Short mmCIF file of C-alpha atoms and ligand atoms in Angstrom, two decimals:
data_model
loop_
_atom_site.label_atom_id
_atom_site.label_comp_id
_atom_site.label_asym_id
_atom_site.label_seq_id
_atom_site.Cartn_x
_atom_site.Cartn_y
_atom_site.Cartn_z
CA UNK Y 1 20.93 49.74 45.84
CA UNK Y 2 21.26 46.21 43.16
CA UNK Y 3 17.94 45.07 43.43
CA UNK Y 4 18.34 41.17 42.60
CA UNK Y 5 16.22 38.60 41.51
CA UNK Y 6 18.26 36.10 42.71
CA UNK Y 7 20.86 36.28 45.63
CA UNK Y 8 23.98 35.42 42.59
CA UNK Y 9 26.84 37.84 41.87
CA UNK Y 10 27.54 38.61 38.18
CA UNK Y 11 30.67 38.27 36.13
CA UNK Y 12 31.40 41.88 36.25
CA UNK Y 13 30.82 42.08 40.12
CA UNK Y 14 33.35 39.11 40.00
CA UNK Y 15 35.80 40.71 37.58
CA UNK Y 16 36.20 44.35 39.33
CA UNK Y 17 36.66 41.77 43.00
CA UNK Y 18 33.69 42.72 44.43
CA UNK Y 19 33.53 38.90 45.91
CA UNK Y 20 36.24 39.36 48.94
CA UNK Y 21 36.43 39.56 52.49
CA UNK Y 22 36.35 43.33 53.70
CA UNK Y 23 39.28 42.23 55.82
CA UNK Y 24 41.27 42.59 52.03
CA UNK Y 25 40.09 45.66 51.05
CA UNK Y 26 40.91 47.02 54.28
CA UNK Y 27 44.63 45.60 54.20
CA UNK Y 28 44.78 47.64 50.86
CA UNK Y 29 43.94 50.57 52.37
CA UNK Y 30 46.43 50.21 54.84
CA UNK Y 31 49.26 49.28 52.72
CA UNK Y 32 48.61 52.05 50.12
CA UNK Y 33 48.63 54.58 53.14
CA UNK Y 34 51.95 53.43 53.87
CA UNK Y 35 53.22 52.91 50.54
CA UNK Y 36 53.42 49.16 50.66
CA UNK Y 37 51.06 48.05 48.65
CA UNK Y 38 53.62 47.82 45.36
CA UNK Y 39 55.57 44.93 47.13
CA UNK Y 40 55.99 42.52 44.95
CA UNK Y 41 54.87 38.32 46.86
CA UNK Y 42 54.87 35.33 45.54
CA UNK Y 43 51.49 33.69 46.92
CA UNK Y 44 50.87 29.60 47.14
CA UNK Y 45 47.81 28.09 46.73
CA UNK Y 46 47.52 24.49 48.61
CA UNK Y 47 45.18 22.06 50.01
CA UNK Y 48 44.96 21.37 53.53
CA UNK Y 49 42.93 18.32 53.22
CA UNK Y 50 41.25 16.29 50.95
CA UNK Y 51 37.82 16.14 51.74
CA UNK Y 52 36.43 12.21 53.45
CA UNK Y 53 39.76 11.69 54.38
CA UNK Y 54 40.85 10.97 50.64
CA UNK Y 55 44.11 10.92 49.83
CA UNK Y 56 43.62 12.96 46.28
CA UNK Y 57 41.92 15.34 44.73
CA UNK Y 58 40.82 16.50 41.41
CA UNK Y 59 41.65 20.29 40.43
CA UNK Y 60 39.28 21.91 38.88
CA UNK Y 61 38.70 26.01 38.31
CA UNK Y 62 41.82 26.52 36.38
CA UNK Y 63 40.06 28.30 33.67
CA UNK Y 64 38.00 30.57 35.76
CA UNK Y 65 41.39 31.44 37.79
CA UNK Y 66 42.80 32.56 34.37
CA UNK Y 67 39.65 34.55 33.12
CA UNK Y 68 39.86 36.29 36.43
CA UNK Y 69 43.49 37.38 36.67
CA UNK Y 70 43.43 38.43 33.02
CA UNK Y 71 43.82 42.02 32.61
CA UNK Y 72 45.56 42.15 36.12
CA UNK Y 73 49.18 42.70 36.18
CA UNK Y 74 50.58 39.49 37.74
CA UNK Y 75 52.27 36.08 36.58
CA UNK Y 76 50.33 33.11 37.76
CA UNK Y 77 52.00 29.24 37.53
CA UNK Y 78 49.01 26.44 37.87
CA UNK Y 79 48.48 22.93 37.38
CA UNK Y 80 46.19 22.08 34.24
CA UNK Y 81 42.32 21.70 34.48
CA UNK Y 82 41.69 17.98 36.16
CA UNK Y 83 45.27 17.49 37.61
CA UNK Y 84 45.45 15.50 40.60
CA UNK Y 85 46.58 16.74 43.92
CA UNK Y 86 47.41 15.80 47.31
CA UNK Y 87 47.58 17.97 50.94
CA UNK Y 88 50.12 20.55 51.01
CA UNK Y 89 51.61 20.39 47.50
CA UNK Y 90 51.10 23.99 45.64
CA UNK Y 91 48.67 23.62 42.91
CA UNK Y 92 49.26 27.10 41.96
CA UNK Y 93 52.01 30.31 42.36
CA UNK Y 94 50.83 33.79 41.77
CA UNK Y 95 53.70 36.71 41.99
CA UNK Y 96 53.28 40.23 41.57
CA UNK Y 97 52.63 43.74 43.46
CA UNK Y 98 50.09 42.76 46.26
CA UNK Y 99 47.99 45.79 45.96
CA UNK Y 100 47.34 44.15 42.31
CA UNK Y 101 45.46 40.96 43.18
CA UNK Y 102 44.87 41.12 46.97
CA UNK Y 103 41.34 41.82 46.95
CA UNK Y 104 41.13 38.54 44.64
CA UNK Y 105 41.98 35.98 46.91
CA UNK Y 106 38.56 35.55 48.06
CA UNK Y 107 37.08 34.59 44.76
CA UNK Y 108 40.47 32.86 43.80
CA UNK Y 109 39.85 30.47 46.29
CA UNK Y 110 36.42 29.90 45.90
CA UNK Y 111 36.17 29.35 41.98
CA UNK Y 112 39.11 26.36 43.15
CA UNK Y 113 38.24 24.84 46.19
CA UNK Y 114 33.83 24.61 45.25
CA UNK Y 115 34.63 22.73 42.01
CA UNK Y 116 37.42 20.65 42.91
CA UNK Y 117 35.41 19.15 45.81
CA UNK Y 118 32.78 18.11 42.94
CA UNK Y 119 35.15 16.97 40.55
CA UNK Y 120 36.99 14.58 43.67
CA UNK Y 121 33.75 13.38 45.22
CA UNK Y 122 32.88 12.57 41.21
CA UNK Y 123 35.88 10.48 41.10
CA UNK Y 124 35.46 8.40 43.94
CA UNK Y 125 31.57 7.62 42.95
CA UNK Y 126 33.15 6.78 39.47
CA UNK Y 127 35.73 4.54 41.21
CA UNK Y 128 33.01 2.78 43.20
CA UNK Y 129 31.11 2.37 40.00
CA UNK Y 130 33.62 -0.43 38.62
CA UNK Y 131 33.50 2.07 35.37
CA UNK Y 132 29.41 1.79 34.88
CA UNK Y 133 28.06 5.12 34.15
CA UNK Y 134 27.40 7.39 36.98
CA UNK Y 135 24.94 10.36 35.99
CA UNK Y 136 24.55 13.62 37.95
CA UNK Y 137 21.41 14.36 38.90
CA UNK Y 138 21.89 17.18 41.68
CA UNK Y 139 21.64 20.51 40.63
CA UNK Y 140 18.34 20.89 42.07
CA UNK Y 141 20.09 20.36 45.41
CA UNK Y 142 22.12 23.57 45.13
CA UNK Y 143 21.60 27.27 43.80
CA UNK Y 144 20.85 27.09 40.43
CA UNK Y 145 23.27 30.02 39.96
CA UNK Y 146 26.19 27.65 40.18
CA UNK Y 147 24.11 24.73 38.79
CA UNK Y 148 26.58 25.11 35.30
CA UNK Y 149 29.88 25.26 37.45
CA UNK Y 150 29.16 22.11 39.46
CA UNK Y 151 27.96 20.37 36.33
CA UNK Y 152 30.90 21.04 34.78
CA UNK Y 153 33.53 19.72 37.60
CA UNK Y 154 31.62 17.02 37.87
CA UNK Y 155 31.96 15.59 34.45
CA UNK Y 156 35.86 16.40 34.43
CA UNK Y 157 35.58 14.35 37.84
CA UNK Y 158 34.55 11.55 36.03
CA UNK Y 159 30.80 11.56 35.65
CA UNK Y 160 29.48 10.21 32.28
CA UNK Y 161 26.75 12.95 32.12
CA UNK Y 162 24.51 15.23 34.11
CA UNK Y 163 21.30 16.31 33.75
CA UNK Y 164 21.13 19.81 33.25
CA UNK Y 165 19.64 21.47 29.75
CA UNK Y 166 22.50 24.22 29.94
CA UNK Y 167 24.91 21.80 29.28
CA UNK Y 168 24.64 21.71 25.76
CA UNK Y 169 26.37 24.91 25.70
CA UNK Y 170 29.59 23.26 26.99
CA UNK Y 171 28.87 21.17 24.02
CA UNK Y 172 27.65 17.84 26.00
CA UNK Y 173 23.98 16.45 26.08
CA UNK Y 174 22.29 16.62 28.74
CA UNK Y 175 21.43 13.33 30.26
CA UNK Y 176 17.92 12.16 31.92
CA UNK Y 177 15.14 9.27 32.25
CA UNK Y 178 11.53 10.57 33.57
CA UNK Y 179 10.33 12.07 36.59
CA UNK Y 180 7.87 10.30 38.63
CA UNK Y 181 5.41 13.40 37.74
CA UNK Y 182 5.16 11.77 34.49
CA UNK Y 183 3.64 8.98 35.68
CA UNK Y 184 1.36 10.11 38.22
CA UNK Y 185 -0.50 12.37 35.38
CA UNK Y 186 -0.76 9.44 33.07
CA UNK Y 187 -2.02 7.85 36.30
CA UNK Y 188 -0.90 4.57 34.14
CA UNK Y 189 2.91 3.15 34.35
CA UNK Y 190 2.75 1.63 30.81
CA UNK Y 191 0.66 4.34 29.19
CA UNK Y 192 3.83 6.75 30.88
CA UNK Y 193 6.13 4.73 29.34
CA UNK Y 194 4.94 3.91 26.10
CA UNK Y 195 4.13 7.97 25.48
CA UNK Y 196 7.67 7.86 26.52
CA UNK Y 197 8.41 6.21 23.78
CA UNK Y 198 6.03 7.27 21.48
CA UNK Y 199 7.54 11.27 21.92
CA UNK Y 200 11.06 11.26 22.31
CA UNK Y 201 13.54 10.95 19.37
CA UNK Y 202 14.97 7.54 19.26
CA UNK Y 203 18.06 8.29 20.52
CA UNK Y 204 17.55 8.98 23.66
CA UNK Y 205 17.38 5.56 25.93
CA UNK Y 206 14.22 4.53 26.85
CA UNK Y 207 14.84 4.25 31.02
CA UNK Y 208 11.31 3.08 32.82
CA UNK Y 209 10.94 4.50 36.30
CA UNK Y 210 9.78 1.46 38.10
CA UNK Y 211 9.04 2.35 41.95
CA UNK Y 212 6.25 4.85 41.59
CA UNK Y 213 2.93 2.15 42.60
CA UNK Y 214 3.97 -1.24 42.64
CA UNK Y 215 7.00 -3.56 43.69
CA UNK Y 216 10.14 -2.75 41.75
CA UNK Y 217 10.20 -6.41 40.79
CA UNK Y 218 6.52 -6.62 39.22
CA UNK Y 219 6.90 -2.71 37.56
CA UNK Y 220 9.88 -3.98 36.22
CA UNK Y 221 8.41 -6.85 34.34
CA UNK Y 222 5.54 -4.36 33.37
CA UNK Y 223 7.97 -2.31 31.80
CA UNK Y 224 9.61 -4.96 29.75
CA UNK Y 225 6.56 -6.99 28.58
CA UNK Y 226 5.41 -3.16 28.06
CA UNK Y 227 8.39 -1.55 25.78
CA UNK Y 228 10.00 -5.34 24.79
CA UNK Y 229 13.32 -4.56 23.29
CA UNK Y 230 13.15 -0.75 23.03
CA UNK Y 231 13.57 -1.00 27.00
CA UNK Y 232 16.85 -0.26 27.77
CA UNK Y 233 17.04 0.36 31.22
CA UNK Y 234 14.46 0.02 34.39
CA UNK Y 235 15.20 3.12 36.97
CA UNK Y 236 15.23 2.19 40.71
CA UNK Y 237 14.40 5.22 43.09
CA UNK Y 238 13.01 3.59 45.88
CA UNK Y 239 11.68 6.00 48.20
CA UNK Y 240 13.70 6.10 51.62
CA UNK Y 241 10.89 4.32 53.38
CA UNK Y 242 11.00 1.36 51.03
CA UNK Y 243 14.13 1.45 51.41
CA UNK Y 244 15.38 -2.06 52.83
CA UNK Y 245 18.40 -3.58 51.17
CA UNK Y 246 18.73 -2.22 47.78
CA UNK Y 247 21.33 -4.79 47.00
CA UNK Y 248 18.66 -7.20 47.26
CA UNK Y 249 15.94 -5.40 45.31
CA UNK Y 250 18.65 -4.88 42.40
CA UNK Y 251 19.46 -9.08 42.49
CA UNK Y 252 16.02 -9.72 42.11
CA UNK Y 253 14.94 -7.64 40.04
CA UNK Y 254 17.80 -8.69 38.06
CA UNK Y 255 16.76 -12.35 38.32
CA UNK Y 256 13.24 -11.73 37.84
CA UNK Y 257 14.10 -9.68 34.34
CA UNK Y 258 16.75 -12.90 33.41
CA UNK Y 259 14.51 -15.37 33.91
CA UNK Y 260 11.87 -13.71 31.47
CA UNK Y 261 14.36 -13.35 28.93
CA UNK Y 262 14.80 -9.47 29.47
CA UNK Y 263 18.82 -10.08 30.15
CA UNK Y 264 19.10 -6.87 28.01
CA UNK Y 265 17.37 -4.49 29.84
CA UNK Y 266 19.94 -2.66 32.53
CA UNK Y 267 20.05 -1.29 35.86
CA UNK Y 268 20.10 2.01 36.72
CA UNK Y 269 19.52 2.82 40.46
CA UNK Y 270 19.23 6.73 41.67
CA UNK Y 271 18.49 8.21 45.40
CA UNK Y 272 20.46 8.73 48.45
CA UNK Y 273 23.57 7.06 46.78
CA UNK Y 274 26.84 7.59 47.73
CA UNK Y 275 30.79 6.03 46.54
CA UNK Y 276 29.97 2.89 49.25
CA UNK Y 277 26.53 2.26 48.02
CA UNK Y 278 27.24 2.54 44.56
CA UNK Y 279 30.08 -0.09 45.32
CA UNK Y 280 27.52 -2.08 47.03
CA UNK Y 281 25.00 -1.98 44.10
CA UNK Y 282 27.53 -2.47 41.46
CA UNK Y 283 28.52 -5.78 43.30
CA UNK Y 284 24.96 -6.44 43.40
CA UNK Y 285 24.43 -6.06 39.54
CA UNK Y 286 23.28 -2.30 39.03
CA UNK Y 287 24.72 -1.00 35.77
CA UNK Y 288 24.37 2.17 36.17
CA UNK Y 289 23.64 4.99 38.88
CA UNK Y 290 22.09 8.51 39.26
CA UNK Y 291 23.87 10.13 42.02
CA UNK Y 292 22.65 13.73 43.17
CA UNK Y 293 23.25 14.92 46.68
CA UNK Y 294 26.32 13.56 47.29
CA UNK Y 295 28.08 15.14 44.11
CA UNK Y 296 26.66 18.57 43.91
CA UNK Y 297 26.93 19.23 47.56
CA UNK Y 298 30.67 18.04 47.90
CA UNK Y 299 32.18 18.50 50.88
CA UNK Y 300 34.38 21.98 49.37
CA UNK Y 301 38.50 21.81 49.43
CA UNK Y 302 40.01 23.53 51.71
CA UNK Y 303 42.55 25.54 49.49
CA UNK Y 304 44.08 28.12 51.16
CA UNK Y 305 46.99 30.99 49.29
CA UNK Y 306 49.60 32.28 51.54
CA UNK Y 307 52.87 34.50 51.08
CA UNK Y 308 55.98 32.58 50.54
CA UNK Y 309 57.99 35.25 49.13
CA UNK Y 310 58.45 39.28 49.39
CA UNK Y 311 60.87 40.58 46.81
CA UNK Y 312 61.99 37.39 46.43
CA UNK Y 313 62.98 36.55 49.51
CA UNK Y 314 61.59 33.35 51.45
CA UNK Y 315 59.21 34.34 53.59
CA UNK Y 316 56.17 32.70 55.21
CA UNK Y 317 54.12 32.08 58.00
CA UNK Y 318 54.42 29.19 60.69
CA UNK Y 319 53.20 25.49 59.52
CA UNK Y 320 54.05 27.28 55.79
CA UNK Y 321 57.37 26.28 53.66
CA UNK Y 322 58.63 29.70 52.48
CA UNK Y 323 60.12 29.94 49.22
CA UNK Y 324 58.83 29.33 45.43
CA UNK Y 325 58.26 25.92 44.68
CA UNK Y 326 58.01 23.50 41.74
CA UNK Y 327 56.07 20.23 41.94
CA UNK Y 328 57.08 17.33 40.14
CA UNK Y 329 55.43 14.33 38.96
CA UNK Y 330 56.59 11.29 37.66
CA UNK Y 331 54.11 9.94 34.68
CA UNK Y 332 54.86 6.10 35.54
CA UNK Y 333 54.74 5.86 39.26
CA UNK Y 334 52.83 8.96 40.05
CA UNK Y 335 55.82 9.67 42.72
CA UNK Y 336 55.85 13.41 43.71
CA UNK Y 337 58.33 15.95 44.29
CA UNK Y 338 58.24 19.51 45.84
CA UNK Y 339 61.56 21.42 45.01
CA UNK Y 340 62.60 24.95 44.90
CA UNK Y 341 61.30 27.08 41.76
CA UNK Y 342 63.46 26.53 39.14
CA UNK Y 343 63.88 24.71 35.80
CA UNK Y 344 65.73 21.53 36.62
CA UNK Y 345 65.83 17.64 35.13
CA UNK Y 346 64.81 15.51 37.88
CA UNK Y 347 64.54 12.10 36.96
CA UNK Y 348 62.45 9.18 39.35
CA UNK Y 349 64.47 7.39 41.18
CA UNK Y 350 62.17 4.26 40.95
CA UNK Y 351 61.30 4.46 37.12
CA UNK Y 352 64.20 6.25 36.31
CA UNK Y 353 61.91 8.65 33.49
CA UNK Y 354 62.27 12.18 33.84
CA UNK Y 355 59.81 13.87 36.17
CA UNK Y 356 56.89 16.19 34.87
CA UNK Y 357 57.08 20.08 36.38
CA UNK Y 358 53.41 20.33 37.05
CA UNK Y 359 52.95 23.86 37.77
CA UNK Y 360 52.63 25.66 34.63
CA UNK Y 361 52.04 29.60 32.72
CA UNK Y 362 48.24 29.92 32.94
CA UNK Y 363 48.80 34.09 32.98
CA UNK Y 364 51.81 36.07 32.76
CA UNK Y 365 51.72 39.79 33.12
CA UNK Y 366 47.99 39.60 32.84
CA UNK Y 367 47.64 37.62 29.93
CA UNK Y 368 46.54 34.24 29.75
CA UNK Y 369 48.97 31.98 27.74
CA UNK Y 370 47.06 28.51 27.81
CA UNK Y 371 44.92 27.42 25.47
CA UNK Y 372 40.89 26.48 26.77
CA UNK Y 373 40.73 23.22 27.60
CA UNK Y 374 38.40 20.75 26.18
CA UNK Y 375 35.85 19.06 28.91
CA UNK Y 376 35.72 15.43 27.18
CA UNK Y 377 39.55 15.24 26.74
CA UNK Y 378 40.61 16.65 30.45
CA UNK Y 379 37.87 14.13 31.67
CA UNK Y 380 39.18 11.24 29.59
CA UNK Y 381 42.69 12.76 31.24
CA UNK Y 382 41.19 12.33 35.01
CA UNK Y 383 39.97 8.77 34.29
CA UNK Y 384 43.29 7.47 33.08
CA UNK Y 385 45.01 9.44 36.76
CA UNK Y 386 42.32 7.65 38.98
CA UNK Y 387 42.29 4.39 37.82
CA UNK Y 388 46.55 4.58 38.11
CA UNK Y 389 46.68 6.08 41.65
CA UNK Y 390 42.91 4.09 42.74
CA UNK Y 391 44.83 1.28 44.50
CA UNK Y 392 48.32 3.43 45.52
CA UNK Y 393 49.77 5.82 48.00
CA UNK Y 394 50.65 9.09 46.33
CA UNK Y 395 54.56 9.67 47.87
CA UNK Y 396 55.80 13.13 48.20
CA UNK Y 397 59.16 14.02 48.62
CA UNK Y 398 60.33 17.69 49.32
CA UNK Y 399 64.02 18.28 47.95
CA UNK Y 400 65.59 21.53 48.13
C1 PCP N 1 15.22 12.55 42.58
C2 PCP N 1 15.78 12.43 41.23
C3 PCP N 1 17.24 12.17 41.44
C4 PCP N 1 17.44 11.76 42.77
C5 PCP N 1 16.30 12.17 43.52
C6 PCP N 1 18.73 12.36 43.37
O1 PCP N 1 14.17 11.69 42.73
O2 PCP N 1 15.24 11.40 40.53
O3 PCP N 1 17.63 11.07 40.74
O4 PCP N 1 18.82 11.87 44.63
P1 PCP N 1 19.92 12.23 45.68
O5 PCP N 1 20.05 13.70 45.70
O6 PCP N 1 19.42 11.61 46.90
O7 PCP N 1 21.17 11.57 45.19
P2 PCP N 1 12.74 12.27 43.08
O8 PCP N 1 12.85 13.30 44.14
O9 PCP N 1 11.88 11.10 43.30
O10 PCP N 1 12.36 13.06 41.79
P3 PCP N 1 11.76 12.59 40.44
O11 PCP N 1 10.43 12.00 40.67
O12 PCP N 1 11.71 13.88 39.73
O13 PCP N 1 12.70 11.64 39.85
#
């Protein structure tokens, strides 16, 4: 028997579909006994909901889904890395012999729907940020076995950074201020701060933690007659039981720092925060936020991948639209369109610019045919699609 450290599962156990419900390997069995298990499907992955009650969400997993399937003999049609979708519309078509990839669907699903409810809930803090920086600091609220995967959908969400030290092998710096541990050894606030400062290369901002004794308001002064202009920010993490209203410890802190002359040093508020509070705060004058829980334990999408076709031929089960299907997207208005599969011009009606066909080759015959994506630019991708659809209605149409 695996004896393991940790309860995780490793890439192999992942690769050779180890992660799936026995209810998969048991249909296997049962097809192969009767010779069935060659059919060839066509299999649609959708969303049922978008988690909150959102309208959209933010794909993310598309990589994984093609290091997966590689090696397996099927054809697999997905939206890119950080696409955005809505209830219902396929984000992804996967056709081939069923016996090939059944046993897959479990982990399919699950390297699609964990991330993508990061990456959305990511997009709706950043949203509610008024585009300040939001940080991720909530790995340590989840099993550090996905700790990377979660980091990682939640930058191509939107976040500007998170805080984890793996990161720098997806080539991003890891992002922090200081624990209050720091300060409770030094005992001192400003001998905490100024060893800060003393220690770390200058290029990482100098962010005072200002709620570990005192009054936010007075610690914050401290900090700024303390650092003077090497302070760049003063971190609010009022514990829950100071907690009143944190809109009006940010104002006065804010005036308090103004009317010393410290209109330089910024914001940054961390702790319980979620996409209303962080709305709230940035009203209030917060400049940037630190947002854990609520990122890293994201409500999960509710993807689910059903049969539309056998041999080709439409086939599905009730509430499901049988048949292969194309979406399409126009780039202006963001309208939407679910047709039949099939290489076709549509144009948008209202912008009159020829629609995008959204589902794409990520594997065909087992081989992956899209290049890696790189985080920073599908991020930089996301923003731009969130801040066009923030204010609108996504409209679907289904044509056949
Ligand atoms: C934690 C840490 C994160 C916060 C909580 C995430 O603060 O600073 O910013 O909070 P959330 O999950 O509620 O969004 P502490 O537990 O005070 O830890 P530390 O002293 O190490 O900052």
């Amino acid at each position: 028997m695996k004896l393991r450290k940790f309860y995780v599962v490793t890439e192999e156990e992942i690769k050779e579909g180890k992660v799936t419900d026995v209810y998969f390997t048991r249909t296997v069995k049962i097809l192969k006994s009767k010779g069935l298990d060659r059919v060839n499907v066509s299999m649609e992955i959708s969303a049922h909901s978008i988690p909150r009650g959102w309208n959209w969400g933010v794909l993310v997993g598309v990589e994984e889904l093609a290091n997966l399937l590689e090696g397996i003999d099927v054809d697999c049609y997905c939206m890119e890395e950080g696409e955005i979708f809505t209830p219902e519309i396929p984000v992804a078509l996967i056709k081939g012999e069923y016996g090939k990839f059944a046993i897959y669907e479990t982990s399919i699903l699950g390297l699609l729907s964990q991330p993508s409810g990061v990456a959305t809930t990511a997009a709706h803090v950043k949203l509610a940020a008024q585009g300040k920086p939001v940080v991720n600091f909530g790995i340590r609220r989840m099993h550090p076995g996905i700790s990377l995967s979660i980091e990682r959908a939640s930058i191509i969400g939107g976040c500007d950074g998170s805080s984890g030290i793996l990161l720098e092998e997806l080539g991003l710096k890891p992002v922090g201020t200081m624990p209050h541990a720091l300060i409770l050894i030094f005992e001192n606030q400003a001998e905490a701060w100024k060893a800060f400062d003393e220690v770390l290369p200058k290029d990482i901002p100098r962010v005072a933690l200002v709620d570990t004794y005192w009054d936010e308001k007075a610690e914050a002064i401290l900090a700024a007659e303390t650092l003077g202009e090497k302070l760049y920010a003063v971190r609010l993490d009022t514990p829950r039981s100071r907690r009143g209203k944190m809109v009006d410890i940010v104002r006065e802190v804010r005036w308090e720092l103004d009317s010393r002359g410290f209109k330089n040093v910024k914001i940054f508020v961390s702790g319980g925060l979620d996409d209303k509070k962080v709305k709230e705060l940035s009203e209030a004058g917060a400049d940037a936020f630190g947002v854990g829980t609520f990122i890293t334990n994201a409500e999960t999408v509710d993807f689910g991948m059903d049969i539309v076709a056998v041999e080709g031929e439409p086939r599905s089960k009730r509430g499901k639209l049988s048949g292969e299907k194309q979406v399409y997207r126009c780039p202006k208005c963001f309208g939407t369109v679910v047709t039949r599969w099939g290489d076709r011009n549509i144009v948008c009606k209202q912008c009159e610019v020829e629609m995008e066909a959204l589902l794409k080759p990520l594997v065909i015959r087992g081989k992956i045919v899209r290049d890696k994506s790189d985080i920073t630019e599908v991020r930089s991708r996301v923003l731009e699609k969130i801040e066009m659809i923030k204010d609108r209605e996504i409209k679907v149409l289904y044509e056949v």
